[in-house]
Short mmCIF file of C-alpha atoms in Angstrom, two decimals:
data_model
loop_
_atom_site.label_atom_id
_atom_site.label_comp_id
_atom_site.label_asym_id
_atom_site.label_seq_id
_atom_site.Cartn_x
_atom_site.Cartn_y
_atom_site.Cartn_z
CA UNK A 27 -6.21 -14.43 14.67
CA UNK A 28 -9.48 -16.26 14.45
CA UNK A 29 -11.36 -13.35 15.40
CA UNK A 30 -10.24 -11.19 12.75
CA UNK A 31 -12.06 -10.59 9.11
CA UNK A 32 -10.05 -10.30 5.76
CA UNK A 33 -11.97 -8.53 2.74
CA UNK A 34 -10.17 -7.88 -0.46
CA UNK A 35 -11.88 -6.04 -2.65
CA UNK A 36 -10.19 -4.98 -6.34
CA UNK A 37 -11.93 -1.70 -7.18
CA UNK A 38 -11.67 1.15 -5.14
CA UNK A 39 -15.28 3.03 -6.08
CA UNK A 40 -16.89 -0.13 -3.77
CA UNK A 41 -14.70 0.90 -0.67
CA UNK A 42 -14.59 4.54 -1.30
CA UNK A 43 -17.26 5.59 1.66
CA UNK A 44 -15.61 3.15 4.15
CA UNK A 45 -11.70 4.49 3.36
CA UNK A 46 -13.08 7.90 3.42
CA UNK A 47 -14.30 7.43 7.03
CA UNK A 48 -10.98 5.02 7.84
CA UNK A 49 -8.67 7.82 7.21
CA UNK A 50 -10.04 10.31 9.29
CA UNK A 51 -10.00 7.52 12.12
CA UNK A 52 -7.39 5.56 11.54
CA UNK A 53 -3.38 6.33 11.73
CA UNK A 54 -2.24 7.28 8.08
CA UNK A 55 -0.38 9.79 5.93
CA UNK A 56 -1.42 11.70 3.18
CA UNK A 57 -0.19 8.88 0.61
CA UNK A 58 -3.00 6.46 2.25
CA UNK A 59 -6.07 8.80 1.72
CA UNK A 60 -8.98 7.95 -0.81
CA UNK A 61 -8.38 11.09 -2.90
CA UNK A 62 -4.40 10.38 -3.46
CA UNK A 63 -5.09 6.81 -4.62
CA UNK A 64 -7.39 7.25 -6.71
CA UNK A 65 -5.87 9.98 -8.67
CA UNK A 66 -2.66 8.18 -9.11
CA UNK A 67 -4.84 4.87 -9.86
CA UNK A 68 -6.60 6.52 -12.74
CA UNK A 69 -3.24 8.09 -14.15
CA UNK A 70 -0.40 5.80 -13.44
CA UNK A 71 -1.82 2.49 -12.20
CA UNK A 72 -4.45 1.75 -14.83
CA UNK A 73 -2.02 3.20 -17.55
CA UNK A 74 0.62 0.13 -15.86
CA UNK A 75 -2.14 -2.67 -15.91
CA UNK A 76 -2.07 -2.77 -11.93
CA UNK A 77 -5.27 -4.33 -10.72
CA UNK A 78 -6.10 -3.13 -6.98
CA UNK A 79 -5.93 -5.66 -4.28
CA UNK A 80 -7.60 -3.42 -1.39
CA UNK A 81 -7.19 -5.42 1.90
CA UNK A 82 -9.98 -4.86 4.84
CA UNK A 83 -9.13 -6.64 8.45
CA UNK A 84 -11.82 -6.00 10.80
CA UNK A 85 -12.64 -7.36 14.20
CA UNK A 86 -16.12 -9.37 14.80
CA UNK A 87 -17.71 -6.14 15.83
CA UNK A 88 -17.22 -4.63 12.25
CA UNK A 89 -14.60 -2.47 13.57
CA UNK A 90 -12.13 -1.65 10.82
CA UNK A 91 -8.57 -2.21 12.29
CA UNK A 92 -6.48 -2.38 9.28
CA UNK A 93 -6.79 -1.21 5.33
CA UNK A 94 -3.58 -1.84 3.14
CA UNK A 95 -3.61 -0.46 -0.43
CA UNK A 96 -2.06 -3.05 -2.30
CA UNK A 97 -1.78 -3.85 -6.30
CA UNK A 98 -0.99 -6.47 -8.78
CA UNK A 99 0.86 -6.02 -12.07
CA UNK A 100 1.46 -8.58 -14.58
CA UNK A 101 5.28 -8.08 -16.10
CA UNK A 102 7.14 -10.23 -17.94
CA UNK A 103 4.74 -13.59 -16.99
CA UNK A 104 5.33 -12.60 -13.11
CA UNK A 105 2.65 -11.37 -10.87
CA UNK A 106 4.10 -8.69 -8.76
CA UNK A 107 2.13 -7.61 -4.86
CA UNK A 108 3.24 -3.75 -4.56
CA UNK A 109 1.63 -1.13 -2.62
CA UNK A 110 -0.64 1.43 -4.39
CA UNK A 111 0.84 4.72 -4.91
CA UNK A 112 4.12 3.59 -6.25
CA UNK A 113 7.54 6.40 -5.95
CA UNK A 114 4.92 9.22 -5.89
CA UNK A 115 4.48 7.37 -2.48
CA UNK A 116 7.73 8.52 0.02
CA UNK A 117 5.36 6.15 2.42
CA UNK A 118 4.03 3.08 1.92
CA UNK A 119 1.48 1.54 4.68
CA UNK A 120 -1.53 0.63 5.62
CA UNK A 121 -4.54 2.82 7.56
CA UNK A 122 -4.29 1.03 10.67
CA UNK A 123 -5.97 1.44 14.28
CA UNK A 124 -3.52 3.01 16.74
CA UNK A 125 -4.15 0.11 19.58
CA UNK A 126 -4.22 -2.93 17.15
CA UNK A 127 -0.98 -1.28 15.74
CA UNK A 128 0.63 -1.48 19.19
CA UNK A 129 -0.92 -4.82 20.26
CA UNK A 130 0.23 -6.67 16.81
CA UNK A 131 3.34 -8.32 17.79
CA UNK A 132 5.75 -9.64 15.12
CA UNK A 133 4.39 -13.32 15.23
CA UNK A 134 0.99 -12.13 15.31
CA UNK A 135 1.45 -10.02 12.44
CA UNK A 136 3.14 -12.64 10.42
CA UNK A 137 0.05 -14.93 10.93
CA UNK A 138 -2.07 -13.13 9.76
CA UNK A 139 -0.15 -11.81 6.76
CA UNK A 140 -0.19 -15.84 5.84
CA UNK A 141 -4.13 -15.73 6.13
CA UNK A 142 -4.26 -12.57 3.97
CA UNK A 143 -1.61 -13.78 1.38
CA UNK A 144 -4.05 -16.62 1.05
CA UNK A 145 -7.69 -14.87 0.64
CA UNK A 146 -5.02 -12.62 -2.15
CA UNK A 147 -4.90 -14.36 -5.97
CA UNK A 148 -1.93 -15.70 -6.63
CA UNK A 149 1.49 -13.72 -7.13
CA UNK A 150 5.02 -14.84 -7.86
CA UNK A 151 6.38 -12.19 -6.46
CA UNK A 152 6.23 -9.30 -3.06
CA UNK A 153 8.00 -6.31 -3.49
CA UNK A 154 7.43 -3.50 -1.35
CA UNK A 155 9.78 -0.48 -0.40
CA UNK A 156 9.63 2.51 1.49
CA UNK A 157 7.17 1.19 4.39
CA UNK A 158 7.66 3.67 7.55
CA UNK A 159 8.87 2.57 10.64
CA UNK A 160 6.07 4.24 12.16
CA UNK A 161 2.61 4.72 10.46
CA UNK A 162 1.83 8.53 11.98
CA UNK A 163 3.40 7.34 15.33
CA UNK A 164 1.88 3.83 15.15
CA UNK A 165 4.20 0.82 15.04
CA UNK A 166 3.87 -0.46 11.13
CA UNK A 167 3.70 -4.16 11.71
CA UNK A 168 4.59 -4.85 7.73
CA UNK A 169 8.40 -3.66 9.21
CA UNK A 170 8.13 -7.07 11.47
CA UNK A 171 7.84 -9.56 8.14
CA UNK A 172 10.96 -11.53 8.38
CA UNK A 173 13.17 -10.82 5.79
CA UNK A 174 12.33 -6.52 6.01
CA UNK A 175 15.45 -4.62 5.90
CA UNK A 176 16.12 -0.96 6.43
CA UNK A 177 17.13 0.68 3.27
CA UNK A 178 17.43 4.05 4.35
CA UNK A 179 15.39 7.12 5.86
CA UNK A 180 13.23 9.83 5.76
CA UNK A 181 13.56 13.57 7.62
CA UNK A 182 11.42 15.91 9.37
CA UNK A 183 11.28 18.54 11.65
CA UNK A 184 8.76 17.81 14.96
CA UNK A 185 7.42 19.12 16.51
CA UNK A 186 7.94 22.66 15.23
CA UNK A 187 8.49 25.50 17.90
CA UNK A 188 5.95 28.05 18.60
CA UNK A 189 8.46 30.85 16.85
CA UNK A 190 11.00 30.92 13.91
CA UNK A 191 13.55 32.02 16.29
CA UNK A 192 13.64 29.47 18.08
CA UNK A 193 13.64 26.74 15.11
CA UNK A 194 16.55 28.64 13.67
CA UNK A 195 19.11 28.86 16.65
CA UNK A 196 18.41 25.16 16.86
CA UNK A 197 19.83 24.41 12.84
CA UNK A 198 22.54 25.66 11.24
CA UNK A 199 23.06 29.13 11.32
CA UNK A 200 24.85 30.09 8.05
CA UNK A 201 22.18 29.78 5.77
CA UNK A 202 20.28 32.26 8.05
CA UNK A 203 22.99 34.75 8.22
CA UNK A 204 23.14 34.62 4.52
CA UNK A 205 19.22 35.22 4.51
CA UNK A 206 19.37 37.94 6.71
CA UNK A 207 21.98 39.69 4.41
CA UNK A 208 19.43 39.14 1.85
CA UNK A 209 16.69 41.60 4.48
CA UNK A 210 18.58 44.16 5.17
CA UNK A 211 19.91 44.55 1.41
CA UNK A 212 16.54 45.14 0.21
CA UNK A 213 16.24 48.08 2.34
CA UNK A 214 13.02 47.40 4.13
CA UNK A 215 11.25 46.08 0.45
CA UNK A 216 12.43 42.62 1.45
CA UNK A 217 13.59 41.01 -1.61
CA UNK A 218 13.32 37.37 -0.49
CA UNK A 219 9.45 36.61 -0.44
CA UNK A 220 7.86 33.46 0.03
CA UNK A 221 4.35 33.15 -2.26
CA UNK A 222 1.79 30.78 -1.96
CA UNK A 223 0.01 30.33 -5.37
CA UNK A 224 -3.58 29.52 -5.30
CA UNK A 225 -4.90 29.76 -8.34
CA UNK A 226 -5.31 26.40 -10.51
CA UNK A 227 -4.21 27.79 -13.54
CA UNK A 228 -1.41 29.34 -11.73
CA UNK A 229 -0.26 26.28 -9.37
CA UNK A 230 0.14 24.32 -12.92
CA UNK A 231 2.46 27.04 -14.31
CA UNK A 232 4.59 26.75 -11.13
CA UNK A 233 4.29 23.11 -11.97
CA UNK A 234 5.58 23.42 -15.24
CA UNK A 235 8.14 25.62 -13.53
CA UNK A 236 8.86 23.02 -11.42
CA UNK A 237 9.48 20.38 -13.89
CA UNK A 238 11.62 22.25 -16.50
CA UNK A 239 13.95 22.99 -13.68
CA UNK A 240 14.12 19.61 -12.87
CA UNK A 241 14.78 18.33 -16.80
CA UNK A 242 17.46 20.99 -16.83
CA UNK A 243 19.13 19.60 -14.55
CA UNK A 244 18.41 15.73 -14.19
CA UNK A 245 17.35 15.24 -18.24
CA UNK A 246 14.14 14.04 -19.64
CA UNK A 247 14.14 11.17 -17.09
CA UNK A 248 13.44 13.06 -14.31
CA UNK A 249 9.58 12.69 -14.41
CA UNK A 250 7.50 10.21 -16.77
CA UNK A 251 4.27 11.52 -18.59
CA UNK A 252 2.21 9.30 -16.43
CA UNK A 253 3.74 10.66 -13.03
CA UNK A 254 3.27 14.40 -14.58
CA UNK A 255 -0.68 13.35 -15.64
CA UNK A 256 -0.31 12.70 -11.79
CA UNK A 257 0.65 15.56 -10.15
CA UNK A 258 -1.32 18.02 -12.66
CA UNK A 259 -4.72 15.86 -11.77
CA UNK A 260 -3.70 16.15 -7.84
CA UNK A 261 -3.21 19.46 -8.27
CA UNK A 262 -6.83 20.32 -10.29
CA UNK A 263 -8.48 17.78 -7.87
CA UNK A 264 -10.68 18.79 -4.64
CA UNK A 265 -9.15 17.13 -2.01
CA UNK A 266 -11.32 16.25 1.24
CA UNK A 267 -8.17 14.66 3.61
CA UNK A 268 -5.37 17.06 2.27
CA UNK A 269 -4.63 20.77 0.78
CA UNK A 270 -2.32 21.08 -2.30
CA UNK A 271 0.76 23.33 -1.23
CA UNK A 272 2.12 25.09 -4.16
CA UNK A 273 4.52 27.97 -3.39
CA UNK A 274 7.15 30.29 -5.19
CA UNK A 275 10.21 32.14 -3.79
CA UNK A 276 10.98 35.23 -5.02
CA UNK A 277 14.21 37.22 -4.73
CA UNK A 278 13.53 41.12 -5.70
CA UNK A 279 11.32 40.07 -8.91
CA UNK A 280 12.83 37.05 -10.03
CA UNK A 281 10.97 33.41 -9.02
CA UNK A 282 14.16 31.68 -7.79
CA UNK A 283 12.58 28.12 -6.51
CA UNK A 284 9.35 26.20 -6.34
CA UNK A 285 7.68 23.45 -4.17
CA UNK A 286 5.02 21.60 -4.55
CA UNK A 287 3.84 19.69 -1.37
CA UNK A 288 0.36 18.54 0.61
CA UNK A 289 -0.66 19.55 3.68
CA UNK A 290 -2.69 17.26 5.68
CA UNK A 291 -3.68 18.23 9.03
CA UNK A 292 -0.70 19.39 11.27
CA UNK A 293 1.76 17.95 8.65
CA UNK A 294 3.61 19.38 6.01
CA UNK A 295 4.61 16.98 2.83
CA UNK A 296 7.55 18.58 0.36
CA UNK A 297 7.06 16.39 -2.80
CA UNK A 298 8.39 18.64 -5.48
CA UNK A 299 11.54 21.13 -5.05
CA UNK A 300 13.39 22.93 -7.69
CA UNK A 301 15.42 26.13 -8.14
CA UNK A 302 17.12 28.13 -10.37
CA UNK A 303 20.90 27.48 -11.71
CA UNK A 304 23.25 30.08 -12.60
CA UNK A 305 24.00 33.04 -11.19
CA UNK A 306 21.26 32.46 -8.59
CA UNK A 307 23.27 29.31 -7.46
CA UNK A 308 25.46 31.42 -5.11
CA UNK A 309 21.81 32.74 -3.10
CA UNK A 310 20.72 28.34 -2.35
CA UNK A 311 17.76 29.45 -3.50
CA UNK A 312 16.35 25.86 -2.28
CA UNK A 313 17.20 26.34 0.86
CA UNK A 314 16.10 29.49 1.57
CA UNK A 315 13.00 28.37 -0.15
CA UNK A 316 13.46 25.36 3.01
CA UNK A 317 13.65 28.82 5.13
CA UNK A 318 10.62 30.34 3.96
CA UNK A 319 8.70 27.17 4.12
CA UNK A 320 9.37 26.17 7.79
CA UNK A 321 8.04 29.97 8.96
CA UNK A 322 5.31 29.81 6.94
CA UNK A 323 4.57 26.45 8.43
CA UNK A 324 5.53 28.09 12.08
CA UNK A 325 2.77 30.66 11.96
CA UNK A 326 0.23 28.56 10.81
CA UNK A 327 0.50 26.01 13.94
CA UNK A 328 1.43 23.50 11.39
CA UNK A 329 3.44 20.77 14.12
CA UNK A 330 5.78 18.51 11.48
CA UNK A 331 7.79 19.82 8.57
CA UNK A 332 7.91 16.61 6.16
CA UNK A 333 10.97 15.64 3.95
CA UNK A 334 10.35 12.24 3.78
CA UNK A 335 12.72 10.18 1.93
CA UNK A 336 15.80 10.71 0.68
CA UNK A 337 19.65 11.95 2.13
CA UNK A 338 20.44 14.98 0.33
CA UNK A 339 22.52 17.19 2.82
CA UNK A 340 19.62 20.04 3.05
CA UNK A 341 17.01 17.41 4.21
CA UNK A 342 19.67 16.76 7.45
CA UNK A 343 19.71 20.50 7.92
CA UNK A 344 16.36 21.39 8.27
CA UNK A 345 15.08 18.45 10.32
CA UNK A 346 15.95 16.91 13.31
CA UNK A 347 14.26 13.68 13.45
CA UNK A 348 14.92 10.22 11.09
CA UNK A 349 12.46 7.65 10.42
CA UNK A 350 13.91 4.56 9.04
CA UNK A 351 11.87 3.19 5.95
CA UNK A 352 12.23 -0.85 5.12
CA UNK A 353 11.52 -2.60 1.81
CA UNK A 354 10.61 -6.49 1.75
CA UNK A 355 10.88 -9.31 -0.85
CA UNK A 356 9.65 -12.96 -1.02
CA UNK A 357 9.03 -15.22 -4.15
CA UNK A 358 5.67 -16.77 -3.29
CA UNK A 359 5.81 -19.47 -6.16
CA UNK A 360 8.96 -21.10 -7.63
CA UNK A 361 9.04 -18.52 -10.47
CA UNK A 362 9.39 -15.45 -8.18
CA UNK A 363 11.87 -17.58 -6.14
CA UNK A 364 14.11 -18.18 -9.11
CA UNK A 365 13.64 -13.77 -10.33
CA UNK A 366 14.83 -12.85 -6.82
CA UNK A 367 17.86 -14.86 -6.41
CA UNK A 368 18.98 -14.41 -9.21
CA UNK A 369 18.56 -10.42 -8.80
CA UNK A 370 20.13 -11.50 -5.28
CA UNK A 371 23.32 -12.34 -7.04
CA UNK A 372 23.32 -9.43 -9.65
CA UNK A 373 23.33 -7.40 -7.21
CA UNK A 374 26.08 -8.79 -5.14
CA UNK A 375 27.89 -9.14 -8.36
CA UNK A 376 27.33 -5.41 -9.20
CA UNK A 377 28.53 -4.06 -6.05
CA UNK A 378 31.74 -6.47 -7.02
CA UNK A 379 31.88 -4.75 -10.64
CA UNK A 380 31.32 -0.98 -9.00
CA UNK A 381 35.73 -1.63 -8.70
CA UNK A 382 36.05 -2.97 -12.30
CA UNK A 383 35.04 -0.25 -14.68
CA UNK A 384 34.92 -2.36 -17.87
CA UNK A 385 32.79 -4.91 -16.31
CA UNK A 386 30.45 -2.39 -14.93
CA UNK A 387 28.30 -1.52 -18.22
CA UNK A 388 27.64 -5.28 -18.48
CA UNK A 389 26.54 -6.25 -15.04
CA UNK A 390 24.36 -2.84 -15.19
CA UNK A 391 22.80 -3.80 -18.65
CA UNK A 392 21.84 -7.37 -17.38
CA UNK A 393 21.08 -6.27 -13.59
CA UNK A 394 18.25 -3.78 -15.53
CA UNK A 395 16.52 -6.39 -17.30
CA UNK A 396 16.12 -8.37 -14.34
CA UNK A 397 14.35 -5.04 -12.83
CA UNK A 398 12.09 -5.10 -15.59
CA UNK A 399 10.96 -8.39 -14.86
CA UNK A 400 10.27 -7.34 -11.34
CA UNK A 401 8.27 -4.30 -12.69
CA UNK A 402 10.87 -1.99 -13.60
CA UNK A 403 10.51 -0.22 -10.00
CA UNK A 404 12.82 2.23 -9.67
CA UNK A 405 12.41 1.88 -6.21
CA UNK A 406 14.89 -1.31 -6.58
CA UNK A 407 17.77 1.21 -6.32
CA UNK A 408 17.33 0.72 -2.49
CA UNK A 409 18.95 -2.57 -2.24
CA UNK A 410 21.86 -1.76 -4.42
#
């Protein structure tokens, strides 16, 4: 590892020109471009006091082979290493060269993770979650730290056929049927339509859309004001690596679901989806919206339909492929030791209290203030 370089640099406007030209070059996903970190830096990472710790390994050619977007927060007197992008992240990983990524064993990787953890300031304590398996079909080396565990996964469909026909003979066919019903009912008019909204002004209604939908249903705790700062800037913002996606399905004249998503070359991302209640409930208007989304996606030679994280039943019906996602822990100093074993054993205890009712709203109320001290990530719900 002597032959590698390690640059951290803690302000993102200093690096912009060389991560600009690293993510057209280097393996990544549309939560690793310039464009995405910034925005959320500006609207939920300065607003959180996270300070960016931007890594740079190069070779002794100059030859970037690795960027890693990290940050450090200060909470509750502990220093916490995340990655940038936090939960509006599915993936978190570093831009990293495709045959440095495959060369990197495990102890290799380790190494120099010890030589970067050292050039780093000092933290207490490394939490990261959701890091890919795979970093756009690169191994992710940060999956090798010992101590990573798998946590759970994230869908997609890839790569897409060349026809709609052929994508939906391979997936369950009842949803199809029922949108077929759907065409012929409207008597050639087609009530089911799939819209793509391009206007600004408009793709923030359907935003707005998106998120009282989402309140309805999940309460005022389904998005924070920072995270909806986020997605409106994204949203206004010119992107150079990725294309907002911002769609509406309609049934007859009635919007019945939204998404909001990124498309980044030959990849689909679905970020935001929400749908109607009520009498439109018997219809799954999301998944018809799913529907409408994959043939879109089919005739515009668009190879991977993105779900990313999560296990809701529709995700397993669309897709066809799982990519396991890994979170990682370690208490650098004896502080961040002592915070993570003893969320260690809440946790243990809480899966113990999940049989005893009455104990359960105690263990919860003391397991969440050890999450605060650990940065309140609601990411944590992985390990429970």
């Amino acid at each position: 590892m002597d032959e590698l370089r390690i640059n951290v640099i803690d302000n993102l406007a200093q690096i912009e020109a060389l991560w600009r030209r690293a993510s057209r070059e280097l393996a990544g996903y549309v939560f690793q471009c310039f464009d995405w970190l910034v925005v959320w830096n500006a609207t939920v990472g300065i607003p959180e006091g996270i300070t960016p710790a931007l890594v740079q390994v190069s070779n002794t050619a100059g030859q970037t082979l690795m960027l890693i977007p990290l940050g450090i927060r200060r909470l509750h007197g502990c220093r916490v290493l995340g990655f940038l992008g936090g939960e509006e992240s599915d993936y978190k990983a570093p831009l990293i060269d495709r045959a440095f990524a495959t060369s990197c064993c495990a102890a290799a990787f380790a190494e120099l993770w010890a030589m970067i953890l050292r050039r780093l300031p000092p933290v207490d304590i490394i939490w990261f979650s959701g890091m890919p398996a795979t970093v756009a079909g690169a191994p992710n080396p940060f999956v090798t730290l010992r101590g990573a565990v798998s946590v759970g996964c994230a869908h997609a469909a890839t790569p897409l056929p060349d026809n709609f026909e052929s994508y939906r003979k391979a997936h369950k066919s009842a949803l199809f049927r029922k949108a077929a019903r759907l065409y012929r009912n409207g008597a050639g008019n087609n009530p089911v339509r799939l819209e793509r909204v391009a206007d600004p002004t408009e793709m923030l209604g359907t935003l707005d859309l998106t998120l009282a939908w989402g309140r309805r249903r999940y309460g005022n705790d389904f998005m924070s004001a920072s995270v909806e700062r986020f997605y409106r800037q994204i949203l206004r913002s010119r992107l150079d690596a990725a294309t907002p996606f911002v769609a509406r399905l309609w049934i007859e004249d009635v919007v019945v679901a939204t998404e909001v998503g990124m498309v980044q070359g030959n990849r689909f991302y679905g970020l935001l989806t929400a749908h109607e209640s009520g009498p439109w409930a018997r219809l799954s208007p999301g998944r018809l919206l799913m529907a409408e989304i994959v043939r879109w996606c089919i005739a515009e030679g668009i190879e991977t339909f993105d779900l990313a994280r999560g296990d809701e039943p529709y995700k397993k019906d669309f897709t066809d492929t799982e990519m396991s996602l890994h979170a990682y822990s370690h208490g650098p100093s004896r502080k961040g030791c002592i915070v993570l074993f003893c969320y260690a054993m809440m946790t243990r205890i809480y899966r113990q209290a999940l049989k005893n009712p009455r104990l359960r709203t105690h263990i919860v109320a003391l397991k969440d203030r050890l999450l605060a001290v650990i940065g309140g990530l609601r990411s944590a719900s992985a390990y429970r």
